[in-house]
Structures are given as C-alpha cells and as structure tokens.
mmCIF file of C-alpha atoms (C1' of nucleotides) in Angstrom:
data_model
loop_
_atom_site.group_PDB
_atom_site.id
_atom_site.type_symbol
_atom_site.label_atom_id
_atom_site.label_comp_id
_atom_site.label_asym_id
_atom_site.label_seq_id
_atom_site.Cartn_x
_atom_site.Cartn_y
_atom_site.Cartn_z
ATOM 1 C CA MET S 16 -12.508 -28.548 7.454
ATOM 2 C CA ALA S 17 -10.043 -28.507 10.303
ATOM 3 C CA LYS S 18 -8.726 -31.774 8.973
ATOM 4 C CA ASP S 19 -8.325 -30.344 5.496
ATOM 5 C CA PHE S 20 -6.265 -27.461 6.701
ATOM 6 C CA ASN S 21 -4.081 -29.743 8.770
ATOM 7 C CA GLN S 22 -3.600 -31.856 5.672
ATOM 8 C CA ILE S 23 -2.653 -28.954 3.442
ATOM 9 C CA LEU S 24 -0.077 -27.734 5.912
ATOM 10 C CA LYS S 25 1.529 -31.119 6.180
ATOM 11 C CA GLU S 26 1.669 -31.567 2.453
ATOM 12 C CA LYS S 27 3.604 -28.357 2.153
ATOM 13 C CA GLY S 28 5.893 -29.401 4.976
ATOM 14 C CA TYR S 29 4.540 -27.015 7.575
ATOM 15 C CA LYS S 30 3.448 -27.877 11.052
ATOM 16 C CA PHE S 31 -0.103 -27.596 12.220
ATOM 17 C CA THR S 32 -0.642 -25.197 15.098
ATOM 18 C CA THR S 33 -3.719 -23.879 16.800
ATOM 19 C CA GLN S 34 -2.702 -20.339 15.938
ATOM 20 C CA ARG S 35 -2.534 -21.089 12.237
ATOM 21 C CA GLN S 36 -5.877 -22.811 12.398
ATOM 22 C CA TYR S 37 -7.473 -19.803 14.048
ATOM 23 C CA VAL S 38 -5.986 -17.302 11.620
ATOM 24 C CA PHE S 39 -7.222 -19.350 8.719
ATOM 25 C CA ASP S 40 -10.631 -19.748 10.372
ATOM 26 C CA VAL S 41 -11.045 -16.022 10.878
ATOM 27 C CA VAL S 42 -10.279 -15.236 7.268
ATOM 28 C CA THR S 43 -12.592 -18.015 6.124
ATOM 29 C CA GLU S 44 -15.438 -16.942 8.376
ATOM 30 C CA ASN S 45 -15.158 -13.389 7.153
ATOM 31 C CA GLN S 46 -15.069 -14.201 3.487
ATOM 32 C CA GLY S 47 -15.654 -11.098 1.422
ATOM 33 C CA SER S 48 -14.886 -8.735 4.281
ATOM 34 C CA HIS S 49 -11.265 -8.154 3.325
ATOM 35 C CA LEU S 50 -10.131 -7.859 6.904
ATOM 36 C CA ASN S 51 -6.814 -6.210 7.488
ATOM 37 C CA SER S 52 -4.019 -7.775 9.475
ATOM 38 C CA GLN S 53 -4.912 -5.994 12.686
ATOM 39 C CA GLU S 54 -8.568 -6.902 12.462
ATOM 40 C CA ILE S 55 -7.596 -10.489 11.936
ATOM 41 C CA PHE S 56 -5.286 -10.245 14.917
ATOM 42 C CA GLU S 57 -8.114 -8.909 17.091
ATOM 43 C CA CYS S 58 -10.503 -11.621 15.955
ATOM 44 C CA VAL S 59 -8.061 -14.383 16.646
ATOM 45 C CA ARG S 60 -7.295 -12.934 20.032
ATOM 46 C CA ASN S 61 -10.912 -13.428 21.027
ATOM 47 C CA LYS S 62 -10.460 -17.145 20.659
ATOM 48 C CA TYR S 63 -6.805 -17.359 21.521
ATOM 49 C CA PRO S 64 -5.809 -14.439 23.762
ATOM 50 C CA ASP S 65 -2.116 -15.272 23.876
ATOM 51 C CA ILE S 66 -1.454 -14.966 20.161
ATOM 52 C CA GLY S 67 1.095 -12.350 19.153
ATOM 53 C CA VAL S 68 0.923 -9.938 16.246
ATOM 54 C CA ALA S 69 4.035 -11.415 14.718
ATOM 55 C CA THR S 70 2.427 -14.820 14.446
ATOM 56 C CA VAL S 71 -0.552 -13.363 12.653
ATOM 57 C CA TYR S 72 1.644 -11.538 10.169
ATOM 58 C CA ARG S 73 3.813 -14.584 9.662
ATOM 59 C CA THR S 74 0.804 -16.833 9.223
ATOM 60 C CA LEU S 75 -0.881 -14.503 6.767
ATOM 61 C CA GLY S 76 2.277 -14.466 4.693
ATOM 62 C CA LEU S 77 2.418 -18.224 4.860
ATOM 63 C CA LEU S 78 -1.191 -18.690 3.843
ATOM 64 C CA GLU S 79 -0.714 -16.270 1.000
ATOM 65 C CA ASP S 80 2.346 -18.137 -0.220
ATOM 66 C CA MET S 81 0.395 -21.361 -0.071
ATOM 67 C CA GLY S 82 -2.288 -19.758 -2.211
ATOM 68 C CA LEU S 83 -5.024 -20.201 0.375
ATOM 69 C CA ILE S 84 -5.616 -16.489 0.810
ATOM 70 C CA TYR S 85 -4.719 -13.415 -1.187
ATOM 71 C CA GLY S 86 -3.754 -9.949 -0.066
ATOM 72 C CA VAL S 87 -4.925 -6.687 -1.557
ATOM 73 C CA ASP S 88 -3.967 -3.124 -0.966
ATOM 74 C CA PHE S 89 -6.768 -0.604 -0.989
ATOM 75 C CA ASN S 90 -4.454 2.305 -0.276
ATOM 76 C CA ASP S 91 -5.842 2.722 3.212
ATOM 77 C CA GLY S 92 -2.592 1.808 4.869
ATOM 78 C CA TYR S 93 -3.493 -1.782 5.593
ATOM 79 C CA ARG S 94 -2.885 -4.990 3.830
ATOM 80 C CA ARG S 95 -6.200 -6.811 3.566
ATOM 81 C CA TYR S 96 -6.821 -10.488 3.098
ATOM 82 C CA ASP S 97 -9.480 -12.786 1.817
ATOM 83 C CA ILE S 98 -9.867 -16.384 0.898
ATOM 84 C CA VAL S 99 -9.025 -17.714 -2.511
ATOM 85 C CA LYS S 100 -12.108 -19.671 -3.459
ATOM 86 C CA ASP S 101 -11.009 -20.935 -6.819
ATOM 87 C CA PRO S 102 -7.242 -21.337 -6.735
ATOM 88 C CA GLU S 103 -7.054 -21.562 -10.507
ATOM 89 C CA ALA S 104 -8.580 -18.231 -11.354
ATOM 90 C CA HIS S 105 -9.598 -15.718 -8.796
ATOM 91 C CA ARG S 106 -11.182 -13.584 -11.419
ATOM 92 C CA HIS S 107 -13.128 -11.030 -9.555
ATOM 93 C CA HIS S 108 -13.067 -7.293 -9.234
ATOM 94 C CA HIS S 109 -13.532 -4.918 -6.377
ATOM 95 C CA LEU S 110 -15.997 -2.073 -6.111
ATOM 96 C CA ILE S 111 -14.729 0.496 -3.659
ATOM 97 C CA CYS S 112 -17.154 3.132 -2.458
ATOM 98 C CA LEU S 113 -15.585 6.560 -2.251
ATOM 99 C CA GLU S 114 -18.172 7.633 0.305
ATOM 100 C CA CYS S 115 -18.321 4.877 2.913
ATOM 101 C CA GLY S 116 -15.253 2.864 1.963
ATOM 102 C CA SER S 117 -17.205 -0.362 1.605
ATOM 103 C CA ILE S 118 -15.751 -2.991 -0.644
ATOM 104 C CA GLN S 119 -17.815 -5.462 -2.608
ATOM 105 C CA GLU S 120 -16.746 -8.095 -5.032
ATOM 106 C CA VAL S 121 -17.974 -8.647 -8.552
ATOM 107 C CA GLU S 122 -17.547 -12.043 -10.021
ATOM 108 C CA GLU S 123 -17.667 -11.333 -13.692
ATOM 109 C CA ASP S 124 -14.553 -11.325 -15.733
ATOM 110 C CA LEU S 125 -14.726 -9.668 -19.101
ATOM 111 C CA LEU S 126 -11.113 -8.839 -19.448
ATOM 112 C CA GLY S 127 -10.301 -11.597 -21.893
ATOM 113 C CA ALA S 128 -10.510 -9.316 -24.902
ATOM 114 C CA ILE S 129 -8.390 -6.650 -23.272
ATOM 115 C CA GLU S 130 -5.761 -9.157 -22.269
ATOM 116 C CA GLU S 131 -5.562 -10.440 -25.805
ATOM 117 C CA ASN S 132 -4.994 -6.935 -27.063
ATOM 118 C CA ILE S 133 -2.289 -6.344 -24.525
ATOM 119 C CA GLN S 134 -0.637 -9.605 -25.393
ATOM 120 C CA LYS S 135 -0.626 -8.596 -29.050
ATOM 121 C CA ASN S 136 0.229 -4.927 -28.818
ATOM 122 C CA ASN S 137 2.596 -4.892 -25.890
ATOM 123 C CA LYS S 138 4.055 -8.370 -26.044
ATOM 124 C CA PHE S 139 3.227 -8.642 -22.386
ATOM 125 C CA LYS S 140 2.146 -12.051 -21.153
ATOM 126 C CA VAL S 141 -0.684 -11.483 -18.733
ATOM 127 C CA VAL S 142 -0.802 -13.914 -15.851
ATOM 128 C CA ASN S 143 -3.235 -12.215 -13.531
ATOM 129 C CA HIS S 144 -5.015 -8.961 -13.098
ATOM 130 C CA ARG S 145 -6.448 -6.829 -10.382
ATOM 131 C CA VAL S 146 -9.204 -4.388 -11.088
ATOM 132 C CA LYS S 147 -10.627 -1.805 -8.782
ATOM 133 C CA PHE S 148 -13.602 0.324 -9.605
ATOM 134 C CA TYR S 149 -14.034 3.460 -7.573
ATOM 135 C CA GLY S 150 -17.437 5.017 -7.265
ATOM 136 C CA TYR S 151 -20.527 5.119 -5.103
ATOM 137 C CA CYS S 152 -22.391 2.152 -3.730
ATOM 138 C CA ASP S 153 -26.142 1.828 -3.838
ATOM 139 C CA VAL S 154 -26.633 2.936 -0.240
ATOM 140 C CA CYS S 155 -24.462 6.020 -0.528
ATOM 141 C CA GLN S 156 -26.030 7.023 -3.829
ATOM 142 C CA LYS S 157 -29.438 7.006 -2.182
ATOM 143 C CA LYS S 158 -28.177 8.944 0.818
ATOM 144 C CA MET S 159 -26.596 11.499 -1.446
ATOM 145 C CA ASP S 160 -29.750 11.826 -3.525
ATOM 146 C CA THR S 161 -31.798 12.385 -0.404
ATOM 147 C CA ASN S 162 -29.492 15.012 0.992
ATOM 148 C CA ARG S 163 -29.557 16.865 -2.273
ATOM 149 C CA LEU S 164 -33.309 17.471 -2.132
ATOM 150 C CA MET B 23 5.690 25.707 -18.263
ATOM 151 C CA ALA B 24 7.098 27.233 -15.104
ATOM 152 C CA LYS B 25 4.627 30.027 -15.573
ATOM 153 C CA ASP B 26 1.763 27.621 -15.985
ATOM 154 C CA PHE B 27 2.510 25.874 -12.762
ATOM 155 C CA ASN B 28 2.797 29.161 -10.922
ATOM 156 C CA GLN B 29 -0.571 30.102 -12.363
ATOM 157 C CA ILE B 30 -2.268 26.882 -11.351
ATOM 158 C CA LEU B 31 -1.045 27.212 -7.795
ATOM 159 C CA LYS B 32 -2.296 30.742 -7.494
ATOM 160 C CA GLU B 33 -5.680 29.860 -8.905
ATOM 161 C CA LYS B 34 -6.099 27.272 -6.204
ATOM 162 C CA GLY B 35 -4.926 29.715 -3.577
ATOM 163 C CA TYR B 36 -1.529 28.162 -2.953
ATOM 164 C CA LYS B 37 1.775 29.916 -2.934
ATOM 165 C CA PHE B 38 4.444 29.305 -5.498
ATOM 166 C CA THR B 39 7.694 27.991 -4.058
ATOM 167 C CA THR B 40 10.870 26.708 -5.622
ATOM 168 C CA GLN B 41 10.441 23.420 -3.812
ATOM 169 C CA ARG B 42 6.992 22.840 -5.268
ATOM 170 C CA GLN B 43 8.266 23.706 -8.705
ATOM 171 C CA TYR B 44 11.088 21.183 -8.408
ATOM 172 C CA VAL B 45 8.872 18.396 -7.125
ATOM 173 C CA PHE B 46 6.472 18.964 -9.985
ATOM 174 C CA ASP B 47 9.371 19.132 -12.445
ATOM 175 C CA VAL B 48 10.813 15.837 -11.306
ATOM 176 C CA VAL B 49 7.511 14.042 -11.685
ATOM 177 C CA THR B 50 6.971 15.641 -15.069
ATOM 178 C CA GLU B 51 10.443 14.821 -16.326
ATOM 179 C CA ASN B 52 10.038 11.218 -15.273
ATOM 180 C CA GLN B 53 6.664 10.710 -16.824
ATOM 181 C CA GLY B 54 5.828 7.029 -16.981
ATOM 182 C CA SER B 55 8.452 6.045 -14.426
ATOM 183 C CA HIS B 56 6.101 6.001 -11.464
ATOM 184 C CA LEU B 57 8.746 7.231 -9.070
ATOM 185 C CA ASN B 58 8.099 6.676 -5.407
ATOM 186 C CA SER B 59 8.212 9.433 -2.841
ATOM 187 C CA GLN B 60 11.772 8.733 -1.793
ATOM 188 C CA GLU B 61 13.051 8.648 -5.344
ATOM 189 C CA ILE B 62 11.376 11.951 -5.975
ATOM 190 C CA PHE B 63 12.950 13.288 -2.811
ATOM 191 C CA GLU B 64 16.403 12.183 -3.982
ATOM 192 C CA CYS B 65 15.911 13.710 -7.430
ATOM 193 C CA VAL B 66 14.797 17.028 -6.055
ATOM 194 C CA ARG B 67 17.699 17.061 -3.633
ATOM 195 C CA ASN B 68 20.086 17.030 -6.572
ATOM 196 C CA LYS B 69 18.751 20.385 -7.633
ATOM 197 C CA TYR B 70 17.781 21.712 -4.258
ATOM 198 C CA PRO B 71 19.897 20.062 -1.550
ATOM 199 C CA ASP B 72 18.136 21.699 1.382
ATOM 200 C CA ILE B 73 14.692 20.270 0.705
ATOM 201 C CA GLY B 74 13.249 18.116 3.458
ATOM 202 C CA VAL B 75 11.331 14.875 3.125
ATOM 203 C CA ALA B 76 8.281 16.411 4.719
ATOM 204 C CA THR B 77 8.044 19.034 2.026
ATOM 205 C CA VAL B 78 8.162 16.394 -0.663
ATOM 206 C CA TYR B 79 5.404 14.388 0.965
ATOM 207 C CA ARG B 80 3.311 17.471 1.570
ATOM 208 C CA THR B 81 3.818 18.662 -1.982
ATOM 209 C CA LEU B 82 2.973 15.305 -3.499
ATOM 210 C CA GLY B 83 -0.239 15.268 -1.521
ATOM 211 C CA LEU B 84 -0.978 18.777 -2.662
ATOM 212 C CA LEU B 85 -0.318 18.030 -6.314
ATOM 213 C CA GLU B 86 -2.474 14.937 -6.084
ATOM 214 C CA ASP B 87 -5.317 16.900 -4.547
ATOM 215 C CA MET B 88 -5.015 19.441 -7.310
ATOM 216 C CA GLY B 89 -5.287 16.641 -9.834
ATOM 217 C CA LEU B 90 -1.909 17.334 -11.407
ATOM 218 C CA ILE B 91 -0.453 13.974 -10.459
ATOM 219 C CA TYR B 92 -1.904 10.697 -9.317
ATOM 220 C CA GLY B 93 -0.633 8.142 -6.866
ATOM 221 C CA VAL B 94 -0.678 4.392 -7.280
ATOM 222 C CA ASP B 95 0.168 1.555 -5.007
ATOM 223 C CA PHE B 96 1.940 -1.386 -6.549
ATOM 224 C CA ASN B 97 2.119 -3.267 -3.274
ATOM 225 C CA ASP B 98 5.838 -2.767 -3.052
ATOM 226 C CA GLY B 99 5.594 -0.646 0.045
ATOM 227 C CA TYR B 100 5.888 2.660 -1.734
ATOM 228 C CA ARG B 101 3.403 5.157 -2.971
ATOM 229 C CA ARG B 102 4.296 5.993 -6.561
ATOM 230 C CA TYR B 103 3.383 9.045 -8.545
ATOM 231 C CA ASP B 104 2.989 10.092 -12.122
ATOM 232 C CA ILE B 105 1.580 12.962 -14.047
ATOM 233 C CA VAL B 106 -2.025 13.175 -15.044
ATOM 234 C CA LYS B 107 -1.872 13.917 -18.746
ATOM 235 C CA ASP B 108 -5.547 14.171 -19.471
ATOM 236 C CA PRO B 109 -7.267 15.452 -16.354
ATOM 237 C CA GLU B 110 -10.662 14.425 -17.657
ATOM 238 C CA ALA B 111 -10.002 10.771 -18.084
ATOM 239 C CA HIS B 112 -6.772 9.124 -17.117
ATOM 240 C CA ARG B 113 -7.930 5.918 -18.634
ATOM 241 C CA HIS B 114 -4.892 3.783 -18.755
ATOM 242 C CA HIS B 115 -3.808 0.517 -17.250
ATOM 243 C CA HIS B 116 -0.588 -0.753 -15.823
ATOM 244 C CA LEU B 117 1.379 -3.786 -16.862
ATOM 245 C CA ILE B 118 3.522 -4.988 -14.002
ATOM 246 C CA CYS B 119 6.233 -7.507 -14.749
ATOM 247 C CA LEU B 120 6.480 -10.191 -12.104
ATOM 248 C CA GLU B 121 10.075 -10.874 -13.083
ATOM 249 C CA CYS B 122 11.795 -7.494 -13.267
ATOM 250 C CA GLY B 123 9.173 -5.304 -11.636
ATOM 251 C CA SER B 124 9.009 -2.939 -14.579
ATOM 252 C CA ILE B 125 5.821 -1.001 -15.038
ATOM 253 C CA GLN B 126 4.489 0.105 -18.386
ATOM 254 C CA GLU B 127 1.310 1.883 -19.230
ATOM 255 C CA VAL B 128 -1.324 0.898 -21.759
ATOM 256 C CA GLU B 129 -3.558 3.554 -23.108
ATOM 257 C CA GLU B 130 -6.530 1.586 -24.212
ATOM 258 C CA ASP B 131 -9.676 1.584 -22.231
ATOM 259 C CA LEU B 132 -12.182 -1.108 -22.967
ATOM 260 C CA LEU B 133 -13.884 -1.135 -19.652
ATOM 261 C CA GLY B 134 -16.986 0.715 -20.764
ATOM 262 C CA ALA B 135 -18.994 -2.455 -21.213
ATOM 263 C CA ILE B 136 -17.900 -3.839 -17.891
ATOM 264 C CA GLU B 137 -18.746 -0.641 -16.092
ATOM 265 C CA GLU B 138 -22.203 -0.649 -17.618
ATOM 266 C CA ASN B 139 -22.755 -4.163 -16.359
ATOM 267 C CA ILE B 140 -21.608 -3.212 -12.900
ATOM 268 C CA GLN B 141 -23.836 -0.189 -12.910
ATOM 269 C CA LYS B 142 -26.766 -2.394 -13.833
ATOM 270 C CA ASN B 143 -26.117 -5.468 -11.742
ATOM 271 C CA ASN B 144 -24.609 -3.936 -8.633
ATOM 272 C CA LYS B 145 -26.187 -0.509 -8.630
ATOM 273 C CA PHE B 146 -22.700 0.822 -8.154
ATOM 274 C CA LYS B 147 -21.934 4.117 -9.833
ATOM 275 C CA VAL B 148 -18.442 3.818 -11.254
ATOM 276 C CA VAL B 149 -16.434 7.014 -11.194
ATOM 277 C CA ASN B 150 -12.973 5.751 -11.903
ATOM 278 C CA HIS B 151 -11.082 2.519 -12.143
ATOM 279 C CA ARG B 152 -7.623 1.210 -11.691
ATOM 280 C CA VAL B 153 -6.479 -1.871 -13.504
ATOM 281 C CA LYS B 154 -3.269 -3.761 -13.044
ATOM 282 C CA PHE B 155 -2.192 -6.630 -15.174
ATOM 283 C CA TYR B 156 0.473 -8.881 -13.733
ATOM 284 C CA GLY B 157 2.593 -10.950 -16.028
ATOM 285 C CA TYR B 158 5.845 -10.982 -17.913
ATOM 286 C CA CYS B 159 7.217 -8.225 -20.093
ATOM 287 C CA ASP B 160 8.720 -8.814 -23.490
ATOM 288 C CA VAL B 161 12.301 -8.677 -22.267
ATOM 289 C CA CYS B 162 11.785 -11.092 -19.411
ATOM 290 C CA GLN B 163 9.837 -13.505 -21.580
ATOM 291 C CA LYS B 164 12.773 -13.672 -23.953
ATOM 292 C CA LYS B 165 15.256 -14.110 -21.135
ATOM 293 C CA MET B 166 13.179 -16.884 -19.662
ATOM 294 C CA ASP B 167 12.857 -18.624 -23.016
ATOM 295 C CA THR B 168 16.602 -18.503 -23.510
ATOM 296 C CA ASN B 169 17.376 -19.885 -20.087
ATOM 297 C CA ARG B 170 14.987 -22.727 -20.637
ATOM 298 C CA LEU B 171 16.936 -24.115 -23.608
ATOM 299 C "C1'" DC R 25 4.036 42.556 7.615
ATOM 300 C "C1'" DT R 26 1.180 38.423 7.695
ATOM 301 C "C1'" DC R 27 0.590 34.002 6.945
ATOM 302 C "C1'" DC R 28 1.634 30.118 4.365
ATOM 303 C "C1'" DA R 29 5.284 26.919 3.606
ATOM 304 C "C1'" DT R 30 9.563 24.848 4.985
ATOM 305 C "C1'" DG R 31 13.070 21.935 7.526
ATOM 306 C "C1'" DC R 32 14.094 19.395 11.231
ATOM 307 C "C1'" DA R 33 13.348 15.857 14.313
ATOM 308 C "C1'" DA R 34 10.250 13.437 16.849
ATOM 309 C "C1'" DA R 35 6.129 10.817 16.454
ATOM 310 C "C1'" DC R 36 3.285 7.435 13.899
ATOM 311 C "C1'" DA R 37 1.361 3.178 12.029
ATOM 312 C "C1'" DC R 38 2.024 -1.029 10.104
ATOM 313 C "C1'" DT R 39 5.124 -4.729 9.571
ATOM 314 C "C1'" DT R 40 9.432 -7.414 10.270
ATOM 315 C "C1'" DT R 41 13.111 -9.445 12.918
ATOM 316 C "C1'" DG R 42 16.074 -11.512 16.805
ATOM 317 C "C1'" DC R 43 15.940 -14.595 20.234
ATOM 318 C "C1'" DA R 44 14.810 -17.497 24.007
ATOM 319 C "C1'" DA R 45 11.001 -20.348 25.293
ATOM 320 C "C1'" DT R 46 7.662 -23.682 23.587
ATOM 321 C "C1'" DC R 47 5.281 -27.049 21.034
ATOM 322 C "C1'" DC R 48 4.543 -30.377 17.153
ATOM 323 C "C1'" DG R 49 5.599 -34.730 15.282
ATOM 324 C "C1'" DC N 5 14.116 -35.005 21.347
ATOM 325 C "C1'" DG N 6 15.148 -31.583 17.533
ATOM 326 C "C1'" DG N 7 13.809 -28.320 14.749
ATOM 327 C "C1'" DA N 8 9.865 -25.532 13.426
ATOM 328 C "C1'" DT N 9 6.926 -22.067 15.559
ATOM 329 C "C1'" DT N 10 5.695 -18.819 18.908
ATOM 330 C "C1'" DG N 11 5.529 -14.428 21.850
ATOM 331 C "C1'" DC N 12 7.676 -10.576 23.155
ATOM 332 C "C1'" DA N 13 9.892 -6.482 22.449
ATOM 333 C "C1'" DA N 14 12.939 -4.028 19.773
ATOM 334 C "C1'" DA N 15 14.029 -2.483 15.256
ATOM 335 C "C1'" DG N 16 12.519 -1.195 10.501
ATOM 336 C "C1'" DT N 17 9.947 1.375 6.953
ATOM 337 C "C1'" DG N 18 7.509 4.774 4.787
ATOM 338 C "C1'" DT N 19 4.852 8.680 6.045
ATOM 339 C "C1'" DT N 20 2.952 12.389 9.070
ATOM 340 C "C1'" DT N 21 3.069 16.005 12.501
ATOM 341 C "C1'" DG N 22 4.543 19.897 15.772
ATOM 342 C "C1'" DC N 23 6.887 23.821 15.941
ATOM 343 C "C1'" DA N 24 10.046 27.518 15.273
ATOM 344 C "C1'" DT N 25 12.178 29.714 11.297
ATOM 345 C "C1'" DG N 26 11.915 31.608 6.751
ATOM 346 C "C1'" DG N 27 9.940 33.290 2.468
ATOM 347 C "C1'" DA N 28 5.939 34.637 -0.761
ATOM 348 C "C1'" DG N 29 2.600 38.073 -1.699
#
DNA sequence: CTCCATGCAAACACTTTGCAATCCG
DNA sequence: CGGATTGCAAAGTGTTTGCATGGAG
C-alpha cells in the first residue's frame, strides 16, 4: 500500500514524502469518518509530531486534485475529507443527523432518472452530484422516543 | 409586502427595523441568485449606506431561523441565501455549472422513492434533503462545443 | 423609558501564503 | 546538487462578538 501511494505520486510528478504518506494513511484509516482538516492534522501529529498545518492543508488539496480523496462541506465550518473508493463514480449520499451530527454514507444511487430529466428539461449536462439527507439517525430517534414517554 | 414582513417579525417577537426590511428586500428581489452575505451587504448599502456587516449577518441568521430564507453552501467559501417560497417543502435542487459557476434551480422532486429506501434500509428518518448536480450549463456546453471545432 | 437592535472594531476560526531551511531523487 | 516540499509565522477570509450608542414599542 505504501508502495502504491509512492507510485501514484511519482506518476503524477510529485515527490514522495513521509508527511504525505501519513496524511494519506490517516484519511484511509478513517474511511467513512469524514475527518476535517484539523482532525487529520492532529492524527498525523501523533505519528509525526513535527508536521505543520500548512503541509496538511497543502497535501489534502493535492490528494483531492489527484482524485484520491474528496472534500465535502457539511456547513459546520470545516472542510471534511474521505477516500475515493471508486474513482470512476463515487455515487453515494450522506445522511446527516440533525440531533447528533453523525454522518453516514448510503451507497445506492437512484438519481439516474432525475439526471435524465434534468438533461432533457434544463439542457444541463450532469457530471456529478452530491446529495445530503438531513434527518434523524436510528440512535437519536430511539432516544427521542424514549424521552417523549 | 412591507406590512407582511413587519407582521411576521412582530409575531415572532422581533422588532421591525429598516435594516431588516432592506436585507429581506434584497434577498427577495434577487430571488434565484443565491447572493452571498457580502453581496447582500453591498446591495443593502446602496439603499442604506450606514448599515454594518454585523447587522447583515445577524439579520440573515434571523431570517433563516424564521424560515423566511435558507442558506446554502456551494463550497466557494461563501454562505449564500435565497428566499423560501414554499415554507412547507422547499423541494428543489441546484444545478451548478463547473465552467461558469452559474447556479440554477430545478423544481422537480423525485426523491420520494430514495427517501423511502433510506428510511427502510438505514432506519434514518429523512426530514429534508439538499441535492446539488455538478455539470455544464447550456451556454457553456455550446461554448465548449464551438471551441472544440 | 426600557430593551432590543445597531455599528464599529476587535476577535475568531479556518485556510492560505511567503520564505528560508530541508529533503527527495 | 537543484528544485520540490516543508515548517513557521504572518497574512487572508468570511463570520462572530463585545460594548456603547441609538431606535422601536
């Protein structure tokens, strides 16, 4: 895996550095957690105490440009990142709990029909989409039900 | 309309002020433009030069809380606002052009089926959703086609 | 007259940038 | 070695906050 990453960097003409490896590792290890830049910074600092914030930000931008990770904005003031598993079509949606703020991913993609409609009616060529569902997760629903008794 | 707004404020226990009126007016007049906070500030300043940024931010937050406007984040570093036309269900999606950055709205909502699935499979109670389609608008598609000749 | 609301400027929080030192290849 | 990359701190951005003044009810 380390080798792969090294390889990818070289192919794109970038140098391999320990810092980049660690940033990538942290995001990989926390797949699905959507860590924000600062959390990633903290995590990397555990393994590599001398890393600077700037490097983390620069690396995250780099990895995003290379298509290895993607950034999302959940309107909480942070930019959050996660791995791109399938570079061709990261077709998944996010379920954001309004109570606890947890974020889970849903894999299904049923937007094909909608995209076709948009293509037809609005002459807009859809390349990608990002869907966020706001609501209440299982845990919070149960908590809320209990409290209501 | 001015009267209405005055009324709404009072009902919620807020005071009517010229500044609030102007902020609301600007957002209303620019329906569909998704102005960001600074743009709104500039617009209001044309009519009311003494307004401060803080007031605009505070008012936008207030109006959003009251459900009169809604804020969206298009990952461009700004929080953007637009009017809520139908308070019950602002079921519309955004088409964001990757070329020119234009944003148009689509009214259709075909997410019912998807939400049902999510409810079933993830035990997540969907309350609202936000969908963004990224792609190329009609104008840019044509431009790009022309340049490719 | 009593607070709520405002304007100003300072404070914030996250991110970016400039630059000399450092490391990869 | 030579240029890409880093760390640091300073500078940027958009937004929020503290506080005295001002205006709505």
